[in-house]
Each structure stands twice: as structure tokens, then as C-alpha cells.
mmCIF file of C-alpha atoms in Angstrom:
data_model
loop_
_atom_site.group_PDB
_atom_site.id
_atom_site.type_symbol
_atom_site.label_atom_id
_atom_site.label_comp_id
_atom_site.label_asym_id
_atom_site.label_seq_id
_atom_site.Cartn_x
_atom_site.Cartn_y
_atom_site.Cartn_z
ATOM 1 C CA MET A 1 -58.514 14.024 7.836
ATOM 2 C CA ASP A 2 -55.613 16.428 8.200
ATOM 3 C CA TRP A 3 -54.737 17.258 4.589
ATOM 4 C CA ASN A 4 -51.867 19.448 5.685
ATOM 5 C CA GLN A 5 -50.213 16.578 7.566
ATOM 6 C CA LEU A 6 -50.759 14.235 4.645
ATOM 7 C CA GLY A 7 -49.134 16.771 2.326
ATOM 8 C CA GLN A 8 -46.104 17.012 4.570
ATOM 9 C CA ILE A 9 -45.782 13.208 4.667
ATOM 10 C CA GLY A 10 -46.024 13.036 0.866
ATOM 11 C CA ALA A 11 -43.383 15.729 0.477
ATOM 12 C CA ALA A 12 -41.068 13.842 2.827
ATOM 13 C CA TYR A 13 -41.486 10.623 0.831
ATOM 14 C CA GLY A 14 -40.951 12.508 -2.389
ATOM 15 C CA PHE A 15 -37.703 14.013 -1.118
ATOM 16 C CA THR A 16 -36.466 10.579 -0.001
ATOM 17 C CA SER A 17 -37.424 9.090 -3.368
ATOM 18 C CA ALA A 18 -35.502 11.837 -5.170
ATOM 19 C CA ILE A 19 -32.395 11.119 -3.081
ATOM 20 C CA VAL A 20 -32.620 7.374 -3.788
ATOM 21 C CA SER A 21 -33.110 8.017 -7.494
ATOM 22 C CA ALA A 22 -30.106 10.358 -7.567
ATOM 23 C CA LEU A 23 -27.940 7.755 -5.811
ATOM 24 C CA ALA A 24 -29.081 5.092 -8.274
ATOM 25 C CA LEU A 25 -28.234 7.321 -11.249
ATOM 26 C CA THR A 26 -24.840 8.082 -9.710
ATOM 27 C CA GLY A 27 -24.164 4.357 -9.331
ATOM 28 C CA VAL A 28 -25.122 3.694 -12.948
ATOM 29 C CA ALA A 29 -22.906 6.543 -14.168
ATOM 30 C CA ALA A 30 -19.970 5.294 -12.091
ATOM 31 C CA SER A 31 -20.463 1.759 -13.438
ATOM 32 C CA LEU A 32 -20.502 3.005 -17.032
ATOM 33 C CA LEU A 33 -17.363 5.052 -16.401
ATOM 34 C CA VAL A 34 -15.534 2.048 -14.962
ATOM 35 C CA GLN A 35 -16.632 -0.115 -17.890
ATOM 36 C CA ASN A 36 -15.452 2.518 -20.346
ATOM 37 C CA ARG A 37 -12.055 2.754 -18.677
ATOM 38 C CA GLN A 38 -11.736 -1.015 -18.538
ATOM 39 C CA GLY A 39 -12.612 -1.296 -22.213
ATOM 40 C CA ARG A 40 -10.057 1.371 -23.057
ATOM 41 C CA ALA A 41 -7.413 -0.410 -20.951
ATOM 42 C CA ASP A 42 -8.159 -3.705 -22.722
ATOM 43 C CA GLN A 43 -7.761 -2.041 -26.117
ATOM 44 C CA VAL A 44 -4.445 -0.475 -25.144
ATOM 45 C CA GLN A 45 -3.212 -3.791 -23.746
ATOM 46 C CA ALA A 46 -4.201 -5.622 -26.937
ATOM 47 C CA ILE A 47 -2.345 -3.097 -29.106
ATOM 48 C CA ARG A 48 0.757 -3.274 -26.928
ATOM 49 C CA SER A 49 0.717 -7.072 -26.920
ATOM 50 C CA TYR A 50 0.528 -7.049 -30.708
ATOM 51 C CA TYR A 51 3.425 -4.605 -30.853
ATOM 52 C CA LEU A 52 5.534 -6.790 -28.555
ATOM 53 C CA GLU A 53 4.855 -9.797 -30.756
ATOM 54 C CA LEU A 54 6.017 -7.844 -33.809
ATOM 55 C CA VAL A 55 9.220 -6.852 -32.022
ATOM 56 C CA ARG A 56 9.894 -10.457 -30.992
ATOM 57 C CA MET A 57 9.577 -11.502 -34.615
ATOM 58 C CA GLU A 58 11.984 -8.734 -35.569
ATOM 59 C CA LEU A 59 14.536 -9.926 -33.006
ATOM 60 C CA ASP A 60 14.339 -13.479 -34.367
ATOM 61 C CA ASP A 61 15.450 -12.338 -37.833
ATOM 62 C CA MET A 62 16.679 -8.763 -37.926
ATOM 63 C CA PRO A 63 17.917 -8.738 -41.567
ATOM 64 C CA LEU A 64 14.501 -9.871 -42.793
ATOM 65 C CA TYR A 65 12.058 -7.878 -40.644
ATOM 66 C CA GLN A 66 13.894 -4.748 -39.544
ATOM 67 C CA PRO A 67 13.737 -2.986 -42.948
ATOM 68 C CA CYS A 68 9.926 -3.081 -42.700
ATOM 69 C CA TRP A 69 10.183 -0.525 -39.874
ATOM 70 C CA GLY A 70 12.307 1.824 -41.942
ATOM 71 C CA ASP A 71 15.981 2.628 -42.123
ATOM 72 C CA MET A 72 17.963 2.238 -38.899
ATOM 73 C CA ASP A 73 21.088 4.346 -38.480
ATOM 74 C CA ILE A 74 22.833 1.479 -36.672
ATOM 75 C CA ALA A 75 25.228 -0.551 -38.779
ATOM 76 C CA ASP A 76 26.400 -3.144 -36.245
ATOM 77 C CA PRO A 77 23.999 -6.133 -35.972
ATOM 78 C CA HIS A 78 24.661 -6.503 -32.238
ATOM 79 C CA GLU A 79 23.844 -2.857 -31.610
ATOM 80 C CA GLN A 80 20.651 -3.225 -33.640
ATOM 81 C CA LYS A 81 19.471 -6.049 -31.418
ATOM 82 C CA GLN A 82 20.513 -4.184 -28.294
ATOM 83 C CA HIS A 83 18.466 -1.195 -29.416
ATOM 84 C CA VAL A 84 15.352 -3.291 -30.053
ATOM 85 C CA TYR A 85 15.771 -5.188 -26.779
ATOM 86 C CA ALA A 86 16.246 -1.942 -24.855
ATOM 87 C CA ASP A 87 13.013 -0.710 -26.412
ATOM 88 C CA LEU A 88 11.250 -3.808 -25.080
ATOM 89 C CA MET A 89 12.702 -3.168 -21.629
ATOM 90 C CA MET A 90 11.532 0.437 -21.646
ATOM 91 C CA ASN A 91 8.045 -0.533 -22.789
ATOM 92 C CA TYR A 92 7.882 -3.141 -20.036
ATOM 93 C CA ALA A 93 8.907 -0.549 -17.456
ATOM 94 C CA TRP A 94 6.370 1.950 -18.799
ATOM 95 C CA MET A 95 3.466 -0.525 -18.850
ATOM 96 C CA GLY A 96 4.264 -1.794 -15.342
ATOM 97 C CA PHE A 97 4.552 1.733 -13.976
ATOM 98 C CA GLU A 98 1.360 2.817 -15.730
ATOM 99 C CA VAL A 99 -0.800 0.054 -14.242
ATOM 100 C CA GLY A 100 0.917 0.157 -10.857
ATOM 101 C CA THR A 101 2.677 -3.221 -10.815
ATOM 102 C CA ILE A 102 6.094 -1.537 -10.906
ATOM 103 C CA PRO A 103 6.405 1.055 -8.113
ATOM 104 C CA GLU A 104 8.619 4.088 -8.492
ATOM 105 C CA SER A 105 11.383 2.612 -6.329
ATOM 106 C CA LEU A 106 11.633 -0.499 -8.522
ATOM 107 C CA LEU A 107 11.429 1.598 -11.690
ATOM 108 C CA ARG A 108 14.336 3.746 -10.552
ATOM 109 C CA ASP A 109 16.362 0.647 -9.693
ATOM 110 C CA MET A 110 15.699 -0.848 -13.154
ATOM 111 C CA LEU A 111 16.651 2.359 -14.931
ATOM 112 C CA ALA A 112 19.772 2.832 -12.813
ATOM 113 C CA GLY A 113 21.027 -0.565 -13.961
ATOM 114 C CA MET A 114 20.022 0.048 -17.560
ATOM 115 C CA PHE A 115 21.782 3.414 -17.787
ATOM 116 C CA THR A 116 25.064 2.198 -16.334
ATOM 117 C CA GLY A 117 25.765 0.516 -19.671
ATOM 118 C CA GLU A 118 26.538 2.093 -23.006
ATOM 119 C CA ALA A 119 23.659 0.273 -24.710
ATOM 120 C CA GLY A 120 21.061 1.810 -22.410
ATOM 121 C CA ARG A 121 22.401 5.339 -22.724
ATOM 122 C CA THR A 122 22.728 5.042 -26.489
ATOM 123 C CA TYR A 123 19.163 3.807 -26.730
ATOM 124 C CA TRP A 124 17.794 6.743 -24.750
ATOM 125 C CA SER A 125 19.807 9.249 -26.785
ATOM 126 C CA ARG A 126 18.197 7.857 -29.933
ATOM 127 C CA ALA A 127 14.667 7.143 -28.690
ATOM 128 C CA GLY A 128 14.192 9.798 -25.993
ATOM 129 C CA THR A 129 12.526 12.279 -28.342
ATOM 130 C CA SER A 130 9.994 9.692 -29.511
ATOM 131 C CA TRP A 131 9.211 8.719 -25.919
ATOM 132 C CA ILE A 132 8.627 12.346 -24.956
ATOM 133 C CA ALA A 133 6.240 12.789 -27.878
ATOM 134 C CA SER A 134 4.258 9.620 -27.120
ATOM 135 C CA ALA A 135 4.130 9.523 -23.297
ATOM 136 C CA SER A 136 3.852 13.187 -22.333
ATOM 137 C CA GLY A 137 0.121 13.372 -22.975
ATOM 138 C CA SER A 138 -0.873 12.145 -19.500
ATOM 139 C CA ARG A 139 0.162 13.073 -15.984
ATOM 140 C CA ARG A 140 1.378 9.521 -15.352
ATOM 141 C CA GLY A 141 3.380 9.592 -18.567
ATOM 142 C CA ARG A 142 5.039 12.891 -17.691
ATOM 143 C CA HIS A 143 5.969 11.514 -14.284
ATOM 144 C CA PHE A 144 7.479 8.440 -15.959
ATOM 145 C CA LEU A 145 9.532 10.604 -18.312
ATOM 146 C CA THR A 146 10.753 12.693 -15.374
ATOM 147 C CA ILE A 147 11.961 9.573 -13.568
ATOM 148 C CA VAL A 148 13.710 8.271 -16.694
ATOM 149 C CA GLY A 149 15.429 11.609 -17.261
ATOM 150 C CA GLU A 150 16.568 11.861 -13.651
ATOM 151 C CA GLU A 151 18.017 8.352 -13.591
ATOM 152 C CA HIS A 152 19.731 8.863 -16.947
ATOM 153 C CA ASP A 153 21.325 12.119 -15.805
ATOM 154 C CA ARG A 154 22.331 10.599 -12.464
ATOM 155 C CA ALA A 155 24.037 7.636 -14.156
ATOM 156 C CA ALA A 156 25.774 9.883 -16.694
ATOM 157 C CA ALA A 157 27.115 12.125 -13.935
ATOM 158 C CA ALA A 158 28.285 9.210 -11.792
ATOM 159 C CA ALA A 159 30.594 7.360 -14.195
ATOM 160 C CA PRO A 160 31.319 6.676 -17.863
ATOM 161 C CA PRO A 161 29.164 3.936 -19.390
ATOM 162 C CA THR A 162 30.333 0.356 -19.215
ATOM 163 C CA ARG A 163 30.745 -1.360 -22.569
ATOM 164 C CA SER A 164 29.912 -5.024 -22.938
ATOM 165 C CA ILE A 165 32.078 -7.128 -25.223
ATOM 166 C CA VAL A 166 29.950 -9.370 -27.431
ATOM 167 C CA THR A 167 31.750 -12.407 -28.802
ATOM 168 C CA SER A 168 28.925 -14.484 -30.255
ATOM 169 C CA SER A 169 27.636 -13.739 -33.716
ATOM 170 C CA PRO A 170 24.037 -12.506 -33.943
ATOM 171 C CA SER A 171 21.575 -15.161 -34.982
ATOM 172 C CA GLY A 172 19.462 -14.383 -37.994
ATOM 173 C CA GLY A 173 18.701 -15.280 -41.593
ATOM 174 C CA ALA A 174 20.478 -18.368 -42.890
ATOM 175 C CA ALA A 175 22.591 -18.749 -39.766
ATOM 176 C CA SER A 176 19.499 -18.941 -37.619
ATOM 177 C CA GLY A 177 17.861 -21.462 -39.913
ATOM 178 C CA THR A 178 20.984 -23.643 -39.968
ATOM 179 C CA SER A 179 21.233 -23.489 -36.205
ATOM 180 C CA ARG A 180 17.626 -24.602 -35.798
ATOM 181 C CA ALA A 181 18.136 -27.320 -38.396
ATOM 182 C CA TRP A 182 20.819 -29.150 -36.420
ATOM 183 C CA ARG A 183 19.555 -28.300 -32.970
ATOM 184 C CA THR A 184 16.295 -30.186 -33.475
ATOM 185 C CA PRO A 185 17.685 -33.694 -34.190
ATOM 186 C CA VAL A 186 20.468 -33.294 -31.627
ATOM 187 C CA GLY A 187 17.933 -32.212 -29.035
ATOM 188 C CA ILE A 188 15.763 -35.221 -29.845
ATOM 189 C CA LEU A 189 18.686 -37.629 -29.469
ATOM 190 C CA ILE A 190 19.724 -36.069 -26.164
ATOM 191 C CA GLY A 191 16.135 -36.197 -24.944
ATOM 192 C CA LEU A 192 15.761 -39.873 -25.902
ATOM 193 C CA GLY A 193 19.015 -40.785 -24.197
ATOM 194 C CA ALA A 194 18.111 -38.923 -21.046
ATOM 195 C CA GLY A 195 14.657 -40.524 -21.078
ATOM 196 C CA LEU A 196 16.086 -44.050 -21.313
ATOM 197 C CA VAL A 197 18.490 -43.419 -18.449
ATOM 198 C CA ALA A 198 15.837 -41.843 -16.289
ATOM 199 C CA GLY A 199 13.353 -44.582 -17.138
ATOM 200 C CA SER A 200 15.671 -47.400 -16.071
ATOM 201 C CA ALA A 201 16.616 -45.615 -12.862
ATOM 202 C CA LEU A 202 13.080 -44.649 -11.848
ATOM 203 C CA ARG A 203 11.123 -47.649 -13.177
ATOM 204 C CA GLY A 204 8.353 -48.671 -10.843
ATOM 205 C CA ARG A 205 7.974 -45.256 -9.163
ATOM 206 C CA ARG A 206 4.637 -43.420 -9.282
ATOM 207 C CA TYR A 207 4.280 -39.648 -9.418
#
């Protein structure tokens, strides 16, 4: 028996086994890293969804819920709602850009439209500092802020902001409750009438 040859064969198998073990450990580490990132992404998404729900509640009744966020240096009720809605738009753009569903070309197009109006520019002048503080911690966030700044400056240099004339009164508080109070029975009556008409015209048909 050639012990030298057997030793060489054993060393070869040992080297192969070490390579396989290293690849297996690398796969496990990569899997754990992906799971950790996915868990982190799920947590961030849950927090943002909760935040969006809070903002929707605020928009439904600004006089009731807005003071819970602190004093707002905006007196006009329409401008208050525009500010909150613009914040929702910016968060939507940021989340879409962060996960890759909104490419840079679409993001620039959205921001170009937003910053043509006075409401969009006013929002960024008020909230830009907070955005810089919150989104500048990552490379993706800094890139997003760069795009927003470029589109804002481009729109400001191109033309004065357009001002929208709002004629309807903002819904909220008692006005909102009154509106919902009469809309419900009227909607039911309209629905019943439309159902009777549609039923007589389509009787006998199967879908």
C-alpha cells in the first residue's frame, strides 16, 4: 500500500471539503443578510404606512387633528391642506424612488410639475430643511435630495409660480359632518332609483 499516494488523495478530498464548507457558509451568511434587509424594509414600510394613515386622518379634519402635530405657521385652511397633501406627494415620490418603482426620469417629471405651482414651491421652502436632515443619511437619500433641489431650482429659474384659485370651502369639523349627514341618505335614494331603472332594463340577463 502506497501511504504517500493515500495521503495525497486524502489531502485533495480535504481541500475540496473545505471549499464546499466555505461556499455553504457564504450561502448561509448571504441568506441571513437578505433576511435582515427584508425585515428592516418591512419595518420601515409598516412605519411609513402608519404615518400615511395618520396624515389621511389629519386631512379629513384639519381643525381637530392638526394641533396634535404642533403649531403650523399657516393661517389659511386651504394652504394647510395643500401643505399636508404636498408632504404626502413628496413621501410617495421618495418611497417609490427608494425601492426603485419610480425611476429618476419619472421622479424628475413629477417634481417639475409640482414645482411649477406656488403650493409646491412653498412646501419645499418650509419642509426642505427637515427633508435634508431625515434623508441625507444614505447615498440613495442624498441622490433624491439632489434631484429635488435641481428640479426646484430649474422651475424657479424658468418662470414665476402659478397660483391656483380655490373657490370651495375646506371640509372639516362641523361642515364635514353635516356634509356626510345629508350625503348618505341622498346617495341611498339615488342608488335605489338607479337600481330600479337598471333592474327593469336588464331583467332576465345573466352576468
